[in-house]
Coordinates of C-alpha atoms in Angstrom, one line a residue:
X1 CA -14.2 -5.5 20.4
X2 CA -12.7 -2.5 20.6
X3 CA -10.7 -2.8 17.6
X4 CA -13.8 -2.7 15.5
X5 CA -13.7 -0.8 12.3
X6 CA -9.7 0.2 13.2
X7 CA -8.0 -1.4 10.2
X8 CA -6.3 1.0 7.2
X9 CA -5.0 -0.8 4.2
X10 CA -2.1 1.6 2.9
X11 CA -1.2 -0.2 0.1
X12 CA -4.2 -1.1 -2.1
X13 CA -4.1 -1.1 -5.9
X14 CA -7.7 -0.8 -6.9
X15 CA -6.9 0.3 -10.5
X16 CA -5.5 -3.3 -11.3
X17 CA -7.3 -4.9 -14.2
X18 CA -8.1 -8.0 -11.8
X19 CA -10.6 -5.7 -10.2
X20 CA -12.0 -5.1 -13.6
X21 CA -12.4 -9.2 -14.0
X22 CA -9.6 -9.0 -16.6
X23 CA -6.7 -11.7 -16.3
X24 CA -3.9 -12.4 -18.3
X25 CA -5.6 -10.1 -20.9
X26 CA -8.8 -11.8 -20.9
X27 CA -12.1 -10.5 -19.4
X28 CA -13.6 -13.5 -16.9
X29 CA -15.9 -11.4 -14.9
X30 CA -17.5 -7.6 -14.6
X31 CA -15.9 -4.8 -12.5
X32 CA -16.3 -6.0 -8.7
X33 CA -15.0 -2.8 -7.1
X34 CA -17.9 -2.1 -5.1
X35 CA -18.1 -5.5 -3.8
X36 CA -14.8 -5.7 -2.9
X37 CA -15.1 -2.7 -0.9
X38 CA -18.1 -3.9 0.7
X39 CA -16.1 -7.1 1.8
X40 CA -13.2 -5.1 3.4
X41 CA -16.1 -3.0 5.2
X42 CA -17.5 -5.9 6.6
X43 CA -14.2 -6.9 7.5
X44 CA -13.2 -3.9 9.8
X45 CA -11.3 -2.3 7.4
X46 CA -12.7 1.6 7.5
X47 CA -9.5 3.5 5.8
X48 CA -7.7 2.7 2.4
X49 CA -4.7 4.4 0.4
X50 CA -4.7 3.5 -3.2
X51 CA -1.4 3.5 -4.8
X52 CA -0.4 5.3 -7.6
X53 CA 2.7 4.8 -10.1
X54 CA 2.2 7.0 -12.6
X55 CA 0.2 10.3 -13.5
X56 CA -2.6 8.0 -15.4
X57 CA -2.8 5.9 -12.0
X58 CA -3.6 9.1 -10.1
X59 CA -6.3 10.3 -12.5
X60 CA -7.9 6.4 -12.1
X61 CA -7.2 6.4 -8.7
X62 CA -9.3 9.7 -8.2
X63 CA -12.0 8.7 -10.2
X64 CA -12.2 5.5 -7.9
X65 CA -12.3 7.8 -4.9
X66 CA -15.0 10.3 -6.3
X67 CA -17.3 7.2 -7.5
X68 CA -17.3 5.4 -4.2
X69 CA -16.9 8.4 -1.5
X70 CA -20.5 7.8 -0.4
X71 CA -19.4 3.8 0.3
X72 CA -16.6 4.6 1.7
X73 CA -15.6 8.2 2.9
X74 CA -12.1 7.7 4.2
X75 CA -10.4 6.8 0.9
X76 CA -7.7 8.4 -0.5
X77 CA -4.5 7.9 -2.7
X78 CA -0.8 8.3 -3.3
X79 CA 0.6 10.5 -6.2
X80 CA 3.9 10.1 -7.9
X81 CA 6.0 8.1 -10.2
X82 CA 7.1 4.7 -9.3
X83 CA 10.6 3.6 -10.3
X84 CA 9.6 1.2 -12.8
X85 CA 7.3 3.8 -14.6
X86 CA 10.4 6.2 -14.6
X87 CA 11.0 5.7 -18.3
X88 CA 7.5 7.5 -19.1
X89 CA 8.9 10.8 -17.7
X90 CA 11.6 10.7 -20.0
X91 CA 12.7 12.3 -23.5
X92 CA 15.7 10.2 -24.8
X93 CA 18.3 10.7 -22.0
X94 CA 16.4 13.7 -20.7
X95 CA 13.9 14.3 -18.3
X96 CA 10.7 15.3 -20.0
X97 CA 10.1 18.6 -18.3
X98 CA 6.8 19.1 -19.8
X99 CA 5.7 15.9 -17.8
X100 CA 7.0 17.1 -14.7
X101 CA 5.2 20.8 -14.8
X102 CA 2.1 18.6 -15.0
X103 CA 3.0 16.3 -12.1
X104 CA 3.9 19.7 -10.3
X105 CA 0.6 21.4 -11.1
X106 CA -1.2 18.2 -9.8
X107 CA 0.6 18.3 -6.3
X108 CA 0.3 22.0 -6.2
X109 CA -3.6 22.1 -6.7
X110 CA -3.7 19.2 -4.4
X111 CA -2.1 20.9 -1.7
X112 CA -3.8 24.3 -2.3
X113 CA -7.1 22.8 -1.9
X114 CA -6.2 20.6 0.8
X115 CA -7.7 17.8 -1.1
X116 CA -8.9 15.2 1.7
X117 CA -8.2 12.4 -0.6
X118 CA -4.4 13.2 -1.1
X119 CA -2.6 11.1 1.6
X120 CA 0.9 10.6 0.2
X121 CA 3.8 11.2 -2.1
X122 CA 4.6 8.3 -4.3
X123 CA 4.8 5.5 -4.6
X124 CA 8.1 6.6 -5.6
X125 CA 12.0 5.6 -4.8
X126 CA 14.5 3.0 -6.3
X127 CA 14.1 -0.5 -7.5
X128 CA 17.3 -2.6 -8.6
X129 CA 15.4 -5.9 -8.9
X130 CA 13.5 -4.6 -11.9
X131 CA 15.8 -2.9 -13.9
X132 CA 14.3 -4.0 -17.5
X133 CA 11.8 -1.2 -17.1
X134 CA 14.4 1.6 -16.1
X135 CA 18.1 1.5 -15.4
X136 CA 19.2 2.9 -12.3
X137 CA 20.4 6.4 -13.9
X138 CA 17.0 6.8 -15.0
X139 CA 15.3 6.0 -11.7
X140 CA 17.8 8.0 -9.9
X141 CA 16.7 11.1 -12.3
X142 CA 13.2 10.8 -11.9
X143 CA 13.5 10.2 -8.1
X144 CA 15.5 13.3 -7.6
X145 CA 13.5 15.3 -9.3
X146 CA 10.2 14.7 -7.4
X147 CA 12.1 15.5 -4.3
X148 CA 13.3 18.9 -5.6
X149 CA 9.6 19.7 -6.8
X150 CA 8.1 18.4 -3.3
X151 CA 10.7 20.0 -1.2
X152 CA 10.0 23.4 -3.0
X153 CA 6.3 22.9 -2.8
X154 CA 6.0 21.9 1.3
X155 CA 9.1 23.1 3.1
X156 CA 7.2 26.2 4.3
X157 CA 3.6 24.7 4.7
X158 CA 2.0 25.6 8.1
X159 CA 0.7 22.1 8.6
X160 CA 2.2 18.6 8.1
X161 CA 2.7 17.5 4.3
X162 CA 1.6 14.3 3.2
X163 CA 3.6 11.2 4.1
X164 CA 6.4 10.0 1.5
X165 CA 5.3 6.4 0.3
X166 CA 8.6 4.9 -0.5
X167 CA 9.7 2.3 -2.8
X168 CA 12.7 0.6 -1.4
X169 CA 14.0 -2.6 -3.4
X170 CA 17.6 -4.3 -3.4
X171 CA 19.1 -0.6 -3.7
X172 CA 21.1 -0.8 -0.5
X173 CA 21.3 2.7 1.1
X174 CA 21.3 4.5 -2.4
X175 CA 17.6 5.4 -1.4
X176 CA 18.5 7.2 1.7
X177 CA 21.3 8.9 0.2
X178 CA 19.3 10.3 -1.9
X179 CA 16.9 11.7 0.4
X180 CA 19.4 13.2 1.9
X181 CA 20.4 15.5 -0.7
X182 CA 17.3 17.5 -0.2
X183 CA 15.8 19.4 2.8
X184 CA 12.0 18.6 3.4
X185 CA 9.5 20.0 6.0
X186 CA 10.4 19.5 9.7
X187 CA 7.2 17.4 10.0
X188 CA 7.9 15.1 6.9
X189 CA 6.7 11.5 7.9
X190 CA 8.5 8.4 5.4
X191 CA 6.9 5.1 5.1
X192 CA 9.1 2.5 3.5
X193 CA 6.5 0.4 1.9
X194 CA 6.4 -3.4 1.6
X195 CA 10.2 -4.0 3.1
X196 CA 11.8 -6.8 2.2
X197 CA 15.6 -6.0 3.0
X198 CA 17.9 -6.7 5.7
X199 CA 17.3 -6.3 9.7
X200 CA 20.4 -4.1 9.3
X201 CA 19.0 -1.8 6.8
X202 CA 15.9 -1.5 8.5
X203 CA 17.4 -0.7 12.0
X204 CA 19.7 2.2 10.0
X205 CA 16.0 3.4 8.2
X206 CA 14.5 3.4 11.9
X207 CA 17.1 5.2 13.8
X208 CA 15.9 8.2 11.1
X209 CA 13.7 10.8 12.5
X210 CA 9.9 10.4 11.5
X211 CA 10.6 7.2 9.4
X212 CA 8.4 4.0 9.6
X213 CA 8.4 0.4 8.0
X214 CA 5.3 -1.1 6.2
X215 CA 4.9 -5.1 5.6
X216 CA 2.8 -7.2 3.7
X217 CA 2.5 -10.9 2.9
X218 CA 5.6 -10.4 0.1
X219 CA 7.9 -9.1 3.3
X220 CA 7.2 -12.1 5.1
X221 CA 7.6 -14.6 2.6
X222 CA 11.4 -15.7 4.2
X223 CA 12.5 -16.2 7.4
X224 CA 14.4 -12.8 7.5
X225 CA 11.3 -11.1 7.0
X226 CA 9.6 -12.7 9.9
X227 CA 12.5 -11.6 11.9
X228 CA 12.4 -8.4 10.6
X229 CA 8.6 -7.5 11.6
X230 CA 9.4 -9.2 14.9
X231 CA 12.3 -6.5 15.5
X232 CA 10.1 -3.6 14.4
X233 CA 9.1 -1.6 17.1
X234 CA 5.1 -1.1 17.4
X235 CA 5.3 2.5 17.2
X236 CA 7.2 2.6 13.9
X237 CA 4.9 -0.5 12.0
X238 CA 2.5 -0.3 9.3
X239 CA 0.7 -3.2 7.5
X240 CA -0.8 -3.6 4.1
X241 CA -2.4 -5.9 1.5
X242 CA -0.6 -4.6 -1.8
X243 CA -4.1 -6.1 -3.3
X244 CA -4.2 -7.9 -5.5
X245 CA -0.6 -9.0 -5.1
X246 CA 1.1 -10.1 -2.1
X247 CA -1.3 -12.8 -1.1
X248 CA 0.0 -15.7 1.3
X249 CA 1.3 -18.8 -0.2
X250 CA 1.8 -22.0 1.4
X251 CA 5.4 -22.2 0.7
X252 CA 6.0 -19.2 2.9
X253 CA 7.3 -19.7 6.4
X254 CA 4.9 -17.1 7.5
X255 CA 1.8 -19.7 6.3
X256 CA 2.0 -22.3 9.4
X257 CA 2.2 -19.5 11.8
X258 CA -1.0 -17.7 10.5
X259 CA -2.9 -21.1 10.8
X260 CA -1.8 -21.7 14.3
X261 CA -2.9 -18.3 15.2
X262 CA -6.1 -18.7 13.1
X263 CA -6.8 -22.1 15.2
X264 CA -6.1 -20.2 18.4
X265 CA -8.6 -17.0 17.5
X266 CA -11.1 -18.9 15.9
X267 CA -13.6 -18.1 18.6
X268 CA -12.5 -14.6 19.2
X269 CA -11.8 -13.4 15.8
X270 CA -14.7 -14.7 13.7
X271 CA -14.5 -12.8 11.0
X272 CA -16.9 -13.1 7.7
X273 CA -14.1 -13.1 5.1
X274 CA -13.3 -16.7 6.5
X275 CA -16.8 -18.1 5.5
X276 CA -16.4 -16.9 1.7
X277 CA -16.3 -19.0 -0.9
X278 CA -12.6 -19.2 -2.8
X279 CA -13.8 -19.4 -6.8
X280 CA -11.2 -21.2 -9.1
X281 CA -10.8 -19.8 -12.2
X282 CA -13.0 -22.1 -14.1
X283 CA -15.8 -21.6 -12.2
X284 CA -16.0 -17.7 -11.9
X285 CA -18.2 -17.1 -15.1
X286 CA -20.8 -19.5 -13.6
X287 CA -20.7 -17.8 -10.2
X288 CA -21.4 -14.3 -11.4
X289 CA -24.1 -15.7 -14.1
X290 CA -25.9 -17.0 -11.1
X291 CA -25.2 -14.2 -8.4
X292 CA -24.5 -11.3 -10.3
X293 CA -22.8 -8.3 -8.1
X294 CA -25.3 -9.0 -5.1
X295 CA -23.7 -11.9 -3.4
X296 CA -20.5 -10.4 -1.8
X297 CA -19.3 -14.0 0.0
X298 CA -16.7 -14.8 -2.5
X299 CA -12.7 -14.4 -3.3
X300 CA -11.4 -15.5 -6.6
X301 CA -8.5 -17.6 -6.9
X302 CA -5.2 -15.9 -5.9
X303 CA -6.3 -12.7 -6.3
X304 CA -5.5 -10.9 -2.8
X305 CA -8.1 -8.5 -1.3
X306 CA -8.2 -5.7 1.4
X307 CA -11.0 -7.9 3.4
X308 CA -7.9 -10.4 4.4
X309 CA -5.7 -7.4 6.0
X310 CA -6.9 -8.8 9.5
X311 CA -4.9 -11.9 8.6
X312 CA -2.0 -10.0 8.4
X313 CA -2.3 -8.1 12.0
X314 CA -3.0 -11.5 13.3
X315 CA 0.2 -12.9 12.0
X316 CA 1.9 -10.0 13.4
X317 CA 0.5 -10.2 16.6
X318 CA 1.6 -14.0 16.6
X319 CA 5.0 -12.8 15.8
X320 CA 5.4 -10.0 18.2
X321 CA 3.8 -12.1 21.0
X322 CA 1.2 -9.5 21.9
X323 CA -2.8 -9.3 21.6
X324 CA -4.5 -8.7 18.2
X325 CA -6.2 -6.0 20.1
X326 CA -2.8 -4.1 21.0
X327 CA -1.4 -4.3 17.4
X328 CA -4.5 -3.2 15.9
X329 CA -4.8 -0.1 18.4
X330 CA -1.1 0.7 17.9
X331 CA -0.9 0.7 14.3
X332 CA -4.2 2.5 13.9
X333 CA -2.6 5.1 16.2
X334 CA 0.2 5.2 13.6
X335 CA -1.9 5.7 10.8
X336 CA -3.9 8.6 12.3
X337 CA -0.6 10.4 13.3
X338 CA 1.4 9.8 10.2
X339 CA -1.3 9.9 7.2
X340 CA -2.9 13.0 8.3
X341 CA -4.7 14.3 5.3
X342 CA -8.1 12.4 5.3

């Protein structure tokens, strides 16, 4: 199988409390990050990018990379402020410049040292669906300040800068208009993560130099989302889990397509994940009491995991009427050329 170990999860939230065993504020099982990594490795995922939404997230993700680098050397992180974390960077109605100095120094140090785990700027952008976390004005101020700093730090680099990992939710073309205000490195790349907007806007994005689109199961929970993936050129495509979120649901239009694809490939894609026991919440404590962290063949309820990334690739191959191997090879090539700091 030429696609062996050629999957990269570019959107993974290992610092989420669910991987510490905490659900709705209650501790149900021990931290199982090591087990989660074992599972993704035995299901062909060999590279991961951990998503940071705040300065604290960066520190937490950096620690995970350090703690597990011997188990998975090709693991890295993003560094930036998510639009829903924008309020943390404010002092009343103004930007808290002391916090932006901290962020700038982090970026500066990572770039200077050529830290191999620093893969992307972000996750940052605009989110008009969740204005309860930060109003539009705050999101725009924080996003623009980050762009201003990045432009200054990277414009004269003698190599390709880390990619932009962009969050774009229900903001029409405001994000693109904001990006256009700044000048970036000629080789700057841009990935719009977890795409859920219209086909028309996707086409506008992809007409831009060095822009790419990433899909996960949340991108594919509508018929329009399925058509978006179908229309996205392979050389512009990325796929991700956004775990522990964005698992596929029976109510999604993608579900029957995946079931059909699984049946068609059951003899050619015998992934170990298919044999894992799915633990219901009430049975989780007993499982860990009996097995500890040594037995890895389990999934926990609705918690999505990176070991399930291959299913998104399989679904994409079904939608695009190409082979699984073809889509794995092409997306792997995209990862290698766009996410270069590893």
